[in-house]
Amino acid sequence: MSQQAGSAGHRQAPVHTHPDVVPVLTALSALADPVRIQLIRTLARHPDWTLSCSNFDVSVGRAAKSHHFSVLRDAGLVEQRDQGTKRLNRLRREEFDARFPGLLDLTLRADDNDEPDPA
């Protein structure tokens, strides 16, 4: 089921979907976009709750980035919480792996067709 995190100020708190209720097509669709793959790979290289949304260097605007994070939350891949004016992120690796074993590992593994991910 969806859960709501605490809110900071007037901003609406993010709604999270637990991976246990995510259909496989929703997970695959979320992982099919290059921007979302870049977000996931960046999160995987950092400790939980250390990156705010502004820390991600992707080639889309703020509104599009927000949409991509929403898709990742809906697929059970990302959890977000507000801390002051920042929205911090964590990859829900353990929970997602329990639902879809090996899928995240395949996504995180760069293959020969991928562009290098600047770190």
PDB file of C-alpha atoms in Angstrom:
ATOM      1  CA  MET A   1       0.000   0.000   0.000  1.00  0.00           C
ATOM      2  CA  SER A   2       0.995   3.621  -0.361  1.00  0.00           C
ATOM      3  CA  GLN A   3       2.461   5.466   2.581  1.00  0.00           C
ATOM      4  CA  GLN A   4       2.934   9.153   3.178  1.00  0.00           C
ATOM      5  CA  ALA A   5       6.091  10.578   4.717  1.00  0.00           C
ATOM      6  CA  GLY A   6       6.302  13.640   6.946  1.00  0.00           C
ATOM      7  CA  SER A   7       5.948  17.006   5.265  1.00  0.00           C
ATOM      8  CA  ALA A   8       8.244  20.002   5.311  1.00  0.00           C
ATOM      9  CA  GLY A   9       6.391  23.305   5.376  1.00  0.00           C
ATOM     10  CA  HIS A  10       3.769  23.701   2.675  1.00  0.00           C
ATOM     11  CA  ARG A  11       5.120  21.078   0.300  1.00  0.00           C
ATOM     12  CA  GLN A  12       3.035  17.925  -0.016  1.00  0.00           C
ATOM     13  CA  ALA A  13       4.774  14.863   1.407  1.00  0.00           C
ATOM     14  CA  PRO A  14       5.755  12.163  -1.098  1.00  0.00           C
ATOM     15  CA  VAL A  15       3.575   9.071  -1.373  1.00  0.00           C
ATOM     16  CA  HIS A  16       5.430   5.741  -1.441  1.00  0.00           C
ATOM     17  CA  THR A  17       4.375   2.403  -2.863  1.00  0.00           C
ATOM     18  CA  HIS A  18       5.851  -0.699  -1.242  1.00  0.00           C
ATOM     19  CA  PRO A  19       7.527  -3.005  -3.784  1.00  0.00           C
ATOM     20  CA  ASP A  20       5.374  -5.932  -2.563  1.00  0.00           C
ATOM     21  CA  VAL A  21       2.351  -4.471  -4.374  1.00  0.00           C
ATOM     22  CA  VAL A  22       4.132  -3.346  -7.552  1.00  0.00           C
ATOM     23  CA  PRO A  23       3.230  -5.266 -10.740  1.00  0.00           C
ATOM     24  CA  VAL A  24       6.199  -6.454 -12.778  1.00  0.00           C
ATOM     25  CA  LEU A  25       5.208  -4.264 -15.750  1.00  0.00           C
ATOM     26  CA  THR A  26       5.246  -1.170 -13.527  1.00  0.00           C
ATOM     27  CA  ALA A  27       8.748  -2.052 -12.338  1.00  0.00           C
ATOM     28  CA  LEU A  28       9.977  -2.724 -15.879  1.00  0.00           C
ATOM     29  CA  SER A  29       8.420   0.487 -17.172  1.00  0.00           C
ATOM     30  CA  ALA A  30      10.089   2.523 -14.426  1.00  0.00           C
ATOM     31  CA  LEU A  31      13.451   0.987 -15.282  1.00  0.00           C
ATOM     32  CA  ALA A  32      13.031   1.471 -19.037  1.00  0.00           C
ATOM     33  CA  ASP A  33      13.849   5.184 -19.072  1.00  0.00           C
ATOM     34  CA  PRO A  34      17.499   6.320 -19.367  1.00  0.00           C
ATOM     35  CA  VAL A  35      17.011   9.257 -16.976  1.00  0.00           C
ATOM     36  CA  ARG A  36      15.504   6.998 -14.324  1.00  0.00           C
ATOM     37  CA  ILE A  37      18.299   4.471 -14.772  1.00  0.00           C
ATOM     38  CA  GLN A  38      20.792   7.284 -14.229  1.00  0.00           C
ATOM     39  CA  LEU A  39      18.950   8.359 -11.052  1.00  0.00           C
ATOM     40  CA  ILE A  40      18.938   4.775  -9.740  1.00  0.00           C
ATOM     41  CA  ARG A  41      22.618   4.235 -10.540  1.00  0.00           C
ATOM     42  CA  THR A  42      23.581   7.464  -8.806  1.00  0.00           C
ATOM     43  CA  LEU A  43      21.565   6.494  -5.720  1.00  0.00           C
ATOM     44  CA  ALA A  44      23.189   3.053  -5.656  1.00  0.00           C
ATOM     45  CA  ARG A  45      26.647   4.653  -5.355  1.00  0.00           C
ATOM     46  CA  HIS A  46      25.750   6.754  -2.299  1.00  0.00           C
ATOM     47  CA  PRO A  47      24.640   6.000   1.261  1.00  0.00           C
ATOM     48  CA  ASP A  48      20.927   6.262   2.052  1.00  0.00           C
ATOM     49  CA  TRP A  49      19.539   9.734   2.704  1.00  0.00           C
ATOM     50  CA  THR A  50      22.657  11.609   1.557  1.00  0.00           C
ATOM     51  CA  LEU A  51      21.448  12.926  -1.817  1.00  0.00           C
ATOM     52  CA  SER A  52      18.806  15.573  -2.255  1.00  0.00           C
ATOM     53  CA  CYS A  53      16.961  15.856  -5.554  1.00  0.00           C
ATOM     54  CA  SER A  54      19.164  18.794  -6.552  1.00  0.00           C
ATOM     55  CA  ASN A  55      22.283  16.576  -6.313  1.00  0.00           C
ATOM     56  CA  PHE A  56      21.347  14.599  -9.426  1.00  0.00           C
ATOM     57  CA  ASP A  57      22.918  15.820 -12.650  1.00  0.00           C
ATOM     58  CA  VAL A  58      20.430  14.737 -15.300  1.00  0.00           C
ATOM     59  CA  SER A  59      19.557  16.355 -18.610  1.00  0.00           C
ATOM     60  CA  VAL A  60      15.980  17.292 -17.712  1.00  0.00           C
ATOM     61  CA  GLY A  61      14.348  20.230 -15.994  1.00  0.00           C
ATOM     62  CA  ARG A  62      13.118  20.382 -12.435  1.00  0.00           C
ATOM     63  CA  ALA A  63       9.515  19.389 -13.247  1.00  0.00           C
ATOM     64  CA  ALA A  64      10.625  16.430 -15.360  1.00  0.00           C
ATOM     65  CA  LYS A  65      13.029  15.307 -12.632  1.00  0.00           C
ATOM     66  CA  SER A  66      10.161  15.452 -10.135  1.00  0.00           C
ATOM     67  CA  HIS A  67       8.062  13.310 -12.475  1.00  0.00           C
ATOM     68  CA  HIS A  68      10.858  10.732 -12.793  1.00  0.00           C
ATOM     69  CA  PHE A  69      11.167  10.490  -9.002  1.00  0.00           C
ATOM     70  CA  SER A  70       7.387  10.028  -8.770  1.00  0.00           C
ATOM     71  CA  VAL A  71       7.557   7.123 -11.226  1.00  0.00           C
ATOM     72  CA  LEU A  72      10.391   5.572  -9.206  1.00  0.00           C
ATOM     73  CA  ARG A  73       8.395   5.941  -5.965  1.00  0.00           C
ATOM     74  CA  ASP A  74       5.319   4.395  -7.600  1.00  0.00           C
ATOM     75  CA  ALA A  75       7.459   1.428  -8.685  1.00  0.00           C
ATOM     76  CA  GLY A  76       8.766   0.924  -5.147  1.00  0.00           C
ATOM     77  CA  LEU A  77      12.348   1.775  -6.104  1.00  0.00           C
ATOM     78  CA  VAL A  78      12.876   5.019  -4.225  1.00  0.00           C
ATOM     79  CA  GLU A  79      11.885   6.387  -0.855  1.00  0.00           C
ATOM     80  CA  GLN A  80      12.039  10.116  -0.154  1.00  0.00           C
ATOM     81  CA  ARG A  81      11.782  12.227   2.973  1.00  0.00           C
ATOM     82  CA  ASP A  82      11.821  15.929   3.538  1.00  0.00           C
ATOM     83  CA  GLN A  83      14.510  17.458   5.716  1.00  0.00           C
ATOM     84  CA  GLY A  84      14.176  21.207   5.931  1.00  0.00           C
ATOM     85  CA  THR A  85      14.018  22.514   2.379  1.00  0.00           C
ATOM     86  CA  LYS A  86      15.622  19.401   0.894  1.00  0.00           C
ATOM     87  CA  ARG A  87      14.025  16.168  -0.240  1.00  0.00           C
ATOM     88  CA  LEU A  88      16.431  13.321   0.536  1.00  0.00           C
ATOM     89  CA  ASN A  89      16.424   9.982  -1.260  1.00  0.00           C
ATOM     90  CA  ARG A  90      17.242   6.358  -0.713  1.00  0.00           C
ATOM     91  CA  LEU A  91      17.207   3.382  -3.029  1.00  0.00           C
ATOM     92  CA  ARG A  92      14.875   0.696  -1.650  1.00  0.00           C
ATOM     93  CA  ARG A  93      17.262  -2.004  -2.776  1.00  0.00           C
ATOM     94  CA  GLU A  94      16.541  -4.655  -0.143  1.00  0.00           C
ATOM     95  CA  GLU A  95      12.763  -4.369  -0.488  1.00  0.00           C
ATOM     96  CA  PHE A  96      12.852  -4.245  -4.292  1.00  0.00           C
ATOM     97  CA  ASP A  97      15.257  -7.204  -4.472  1.00  0.00           C
ATOM     98  CA  ALA A  98      12.909  -9.258  -2.295  1.00  0.00           C
ATOM     99  CA  ARG A  99      10.070  -8.624  -4.778  1.00  0.00           C
ATOM    100  CA  PHE A 100      12.083  -8.804  -8.020  1.00  0.00           C
ATOM    101  CA  PRO A 101      15.300 -10.781  -7.357  1.00  0.00           C
ATOM    102  CA  GLY A 102      18.124  -9.815  -9.713  1.00  0.00           C
ATOM    103  CA  LEU A 103      16.242  -7.106 -11.613  1.00  0.00           C
ATOM    104  CA  LEU A 104      17.958  -4.218  -9.898  1.00  0.00           C
ATOM    105  CA  ASP A 105      21.373  -5.882 -10.260  1.00  0.00           C
ATOM    106  CA  LEU A 106      20.812  -6.114 -14.011  1.00  0.00           C
ATOM    107  CA  THR A 107      19.779  -2.475 -14.144  1.00  0.00           C
ATOM    108  CA  LEU A 108      22.777  -1.287 -12.145  1.00  0.00           C
ATOM    109  CA  ARG A 109      25.228  -3.245 -14.249  1.00  0.00           C
ATOM    110  CA  ALA A 110      26.486  -1.099 -17.100  1.00  0.00           C
ATOM    111  CA  ASP A 111      26.600  -2.832 -20.443  1.00  0.00           C
ATOM    112  CA  ASP A 112      28.437  -1.987 -23.631  1.00  0.00           C
ATOM    113  CA  ASN A 113      25.500  -0.003 -25.048  1.00  0.00           C
ATOM    114  CA  ASP A 114      25.229   2.359 -22.081  1.00  0.00           C
ATOM    115  CA  GLU A 115      26.710   5.793 -22.073  1.00  0.00           C
ATOM    116  CA  PRO A 116      29.197   6.306 -19.236  1.00  0.00           C
ATOM    117  CA  ASP A 117      27.534   7.623 -16.090  1.00  0.00           C
ATOM    118  CA  PRO A 118      29.525  10.610 -14.815  1.00  0.00           C
ATOM    119  CA  ALA A 119      30.095  10.229 -11.118  1.00  0.00           C
TER     120      ALA A 119
END
